[in-house]
């Protein structure tokens, strides 16, 4: 094919020597330059631009420079000659801009990316830039994006990639090059910690390639690369279901075109095969299916030629096996991880694979450290230490040193461990700031740009070593250093976290930081203000996904305002980035100053467009969340009990209106096992539950409690109904002495307080579907007849003058139609819980119509209360960092202010009795927590043979607990009547006395 290409070129040269077409000559010379055939390009110019000797001379110099790779001085001379020309035409301008390309490429290789950037910006600011060919400008702008990425400025990188993409699109329309531009833009968004935008770009690139990929093998290969990149990014952020869709696509595309790829080029076909294997290995390893991931590696192994000339293929295969072992480590299978890694050593040593050798030995070091085989761990980490790049700033060399320090700590070589960690951290800061700063003086501002998981981990691990040192030394300075380093790790996490849903990685880092901060708070005997500071950092780092969506729904935000608020938030982040820039180069300082002014003007402009409601919204966000606001809203008889389930231990914090108490509850696994055991005892009727109930009470509630308690559970504690815990000393359940309600987080509780019900709209709709299958048990499950739901719903509707939807009217469509028309919904029906896939969990209306968990996420339900009088509506799959994926959560996501839900398969008759009593109490003006507690206590009193929690404890209230009926007006009437009666009595008595006289 190449031979044919050059025959065409030679024919074209002959043609142009006859016609002397300058424009086509430039185009053809560019083609020759692209294939590095500079000799023919020089010859072309000598033969075809005799009418313009100056231009010909400059182009010949340009190609001679390329051909002979002369020094920068010759390029400098060529560029200056072109700049001296007072009247440059289009082709000379194009040539001039090309010399800048050569110049910044040279500087990036020989000197620094910063100097390359300075030269590139000089070229783009010339008036000649807009006269250069479109192709030259597109490539130049894209290159500037890449240079900015190397200079760690993703914002400008994104800007120039977009300019390149817009120009390319306007000129050429959708094509393979446009797809490449979108991939570049996606990479820049990744570096800007914006995976959502990155995924949009990757998907756009994929959609373009899917349209144009018909017969071009090169495009097929690019599309496979696109699938592989998107799969990796989706998996990194926990989107496994979506990743699976693209794994199916990558497999279909490869096997459909395998024959065509192989005919075109065996090398290209093998590369495509690598992309297909990589996508599958990543997916199956990330989801814990190591057997399938290994099978894909093995299948590629049979196709790989283990020869020195194929070293890249061997290295690729080795890294895929490494990926499997790496994910084994994430699943805490440390022995299997080590075994798999050792299997790679013969190949690594035979082919001297440097990077895999470093990675494998580093991972062996961490694996053996987890297994407490410290000598083996130290051996492997020291091998990795000898290989890692020590010349340039990178996370690996610092991480390896910290791992070494941890291993030495495990060997009780504490002084050596501390010395290494101290030196490593100080060296890290020095390389970043070019300033020597002692470990006890390091501030977040010194390392704020290192918002990366690796560096977060480094600061957290060094802090942990100082905690261990303090426990031995008892020197206050050690715990102060540890607390400061945890604070830095927490603030780096704040920059790293994208404010979306947590995944396993985010949850892990957050738990480690929370555990460290709370441990330091206790050990350092922190003051009230220090407790506030530490808790604020923890809460600002917690998942904000549910909070943001709930707030958006209750504010009824328009799509326009939503867009503006998101833009303001993104601009504020970008503004902070430029404020932090510190440079001695005047040009960069001036640019940063102009950028700060521009960004502030954009923020002000968008802010002025927002409504007053939206301006108030901007005052509430987790970035400015303050525990002081929570404490100030707590009443005298009210408390908040917040739990933190960390990596190893469980903490509890009690908030009252004048104090904060922090306690370490105990070992995580021990408490988790106790909760699981107790849950089984109360989900069915087991008589020995009180012993475990008292044990959990003693563990989880070691405080002095007031009347009203809002509990904010974490992780597995979400499954526990705290009101069922039994206190042997008082011989009473918690519910008998306290009003208990639940919430998702401290910021969510505060948001509920700030948006408490003011308009007492009591419009109620009750739904009681009919199921035609005869009931075989007394639980609200199995899609069978519920004998008591219609009576229950009818009485509740009558209490509030509500509307009853029953039998054929209790449909999913009617519920959706009535969402805006009622403030309270009582849904007495069946539900289904799928713990393996919470998106399948659903409520079951008439005709077995299902309203799924995922449907609720897409809805807006502006109700003050929804009662799900059904089974398991408060249960579901536990997602790290997010809580239980339940119907209750889905309702909150949809904007419902409070929900009453069940934690297990509740009994039909008893549920009906409690529900009717609950609504009767609400009608009296009681708060929701008080109404539910009184309903449960009434049930226990009226049914002494059914005092087991199974019958009465299944339902809990979550969210805003304020009353739905305002009885304050009734009290005014009562007081007025009382005053009137007193007055009448006084008058009557006075007249009686006068009569007697």
PDB file of C-alpha atoms in Angstrom, residues 764-771 780 786 788-794 796-797 802-822 824-830 843-846 849 851 866-870 919:
ATOM      1  CA  UNK A 764     -54.461  12.810  51.659  1.00  0.00           C
ATOM      2  CA  UNK A 765     -54.661  10.020  49.111  1.00  0.00           C
ATOM      3  CA  UNK A 766     -54.735   6.381  50.202  1.00  0.00           C
ATOM      4  CA  UNK A 767     -53.970   3.534  47.805  1.00  0.00           C
ATOM      5  CA  UNK A 768     -55.051  -0.044  48.582  1.00  0.00           C
ATOM      6  CA  UNK A 769     -54.700  -2.322  45.536  1.00  0.00           C
ATOM      7  CA  UNK A 770     -56.635  -5.563  45.219  1.00  0.00           C
ATOM      8  CA  UNK A 771     -54.733  -8.814  44.701  1.00  0.00           C
ATOM      9  CA  UNK A 780     -47.557  -8.162  53.234  1.00  0.00           C
ATOM     10  CA  UNK A 786     -54.164  -8.390  51.919  1.00  0.00           C
ATOM     11  CA  UNK A 788     -56.752  -5.517  56.182  1.00  0.00           C
ATOM     12  CA  UNK A 789     -55.383  -2.932  53.735  1.00  0.00           C
ATOM     13  CA  UNK A 790     -58.734  -1.660  52.426  1.00  0.00           C
ATOM     14  CA  UNK A 791     -60.203  -1.186  55.930  1.00  0.00           C
ATOM     15  CA  UNK A 792     -56.947   0.464  57.044  1.00  0.00           C
ATOM     16  CA  UNK A 793     -56.880   2.845  54.059  1.00  0.00           C
ATOM     17  CA  UNK A 794     -60.590   3.664  54.325  1.00  0.00           C
ATOM     18  CA  UNK A 796     -57.211   6.769  57.355  1.00  0.00           C
ATOM     19  CA  UNK A 797     -58.871   8.502  54.387  1.00  0.00           C
ATOM     20  CA  UNK A 802     -58.994  12.100  51.957  1.00  0.00           C
ATOM     21  CA  UNK A 803     -59.502  10.210  48.704  1.00  0.00           C
ATOM     22  CA  UNK A 804     -59.375   6.417  48.606  1.00  0.00           C
ATOM     23  CA  UNK A 805     -58.019   4.628  45.558  1.00  0.00           C
ATOM     24  CA  UNK A 806     -58.801   0.968  45.872  1.00  0.00           C
ATOM     25  CA  UNK A 807     -59.227  -2.142  43.729  1.00  0.00           C
ATOM     26  CA  UNK A 808     -59.055  -1.246  40.006  1.00  0.00           C
ATOM     27  CA  UNK A 809     -58.482   2.465  40.819  1.00  0.00           C
ATOM     28  CA  UNK A 810     -55.303   1.795  42.843  1.00  0.00           C
ATOM     29  CA  UNK A 811     -53.110   1.829  39.748  1.00  0.00           C
ATOM     30  CA  UNK A 812     -49.625   3.050  39.104  1.00  0.00           C
ATOM     31  CA  UNK A 813     -50.935   5.539  36.509  1.00  0.00           C
ATOM     32  CA  UNK A 814     -53.393   7.069  38.982  1.00  0.00           C
ATOM     33  CA  UNK A 815     -50.644   7.473  41.559  1.00  0.00           C
ATOM     34  CA  UNK A 816     -48.424   9.268  39.043  1.00  0.00           C
ATOM     35  CA  UNK A 817     -51.348  11.476  37.896  1.00  0.00           C
ATOM     36  CA  UNK A 818     -52.164  12.501  41.479  1.00  0.00           C
ATOM     37  CA  UNK A 819     -48.600  13.305  42.610  1.00  0.00           C
ATOM     38  CA  UNK A 820     -49.122  17.075  42.424  1.00  0.00           C
ATOM     39  CA  UNK A 821     -52.652  16.987  43.921  1.00  0.00           C
ATOM     40  CA  UNK A 822     -52.041  15.545  47.393  1.00  0.00           C
ATOM     41  CA  UNK A 824     -49.851  12.988  51.998  1.00  0.00           C
ATOM     42  CA  UNK A 825     -49.804   9.549  50.400  1.00  0.00           C
ATOM     43  CA  UNK A 826     -50.638   6.349  52.242  1.00  0.00           C
ATOM     44  CA  UNK A 827     -49.633   3.332  50.152  1.00  0.00           C
ATOM     45  CA  UNK A 828     -50.931   0.111  51.683  1.00  0.00           C
ATOM     46  CA  UNK A 829     -49.747  -2.623  49.346  1.00  0.00           C
ATOM     47  CA  UNK A 830     -47.229  -5.289  48.418  1.00  0.00           C
ATOM     48  CA  UNK A 843     -44.097  -1.210  44.874  1.00  0.00           C
ATOM     49  CA  UNK A 844     -46.914  -3.314  43.420  1.00  0.00           C
ATOM     50  CA  UNK A 845     -50.158  -1.548  42.463  1.00  0.00           C
ATOM     51  CA  UNK A 846     -53.339  -3.105  41.064  1.00  0.00           C
ATOM     52  CA  UNK A 849     -48.237  -2.861  37.961  1.00  0.00           C
ATOM     53  CA  UNK A 851     -43.311   1.196  40.359  1.00  0.00           C
ATOM     54  CA  UNK A 866     -45.405   9.252  52.165  1.00  0.00           C
ATOM     55  CA  UNK A 867     -46.251   6.196  54.261  1.00  0.00           C
ATOM     56  CA  UNK A 868     -45.243   2.889  52.675  1.00  0.00           C
ATOM     57  CA  UNK A 869     -47.423   0.424  54.542  1.00  0.00           C
ATOM     58  CA  UNK A 870     -45.696  -2.493  52.839  1.00  0.00           C
ATOM     59  CA  UNK A 919     -52.857   8.643  61.872  1.00  0.00           C
TER      60      UNK A 919
END
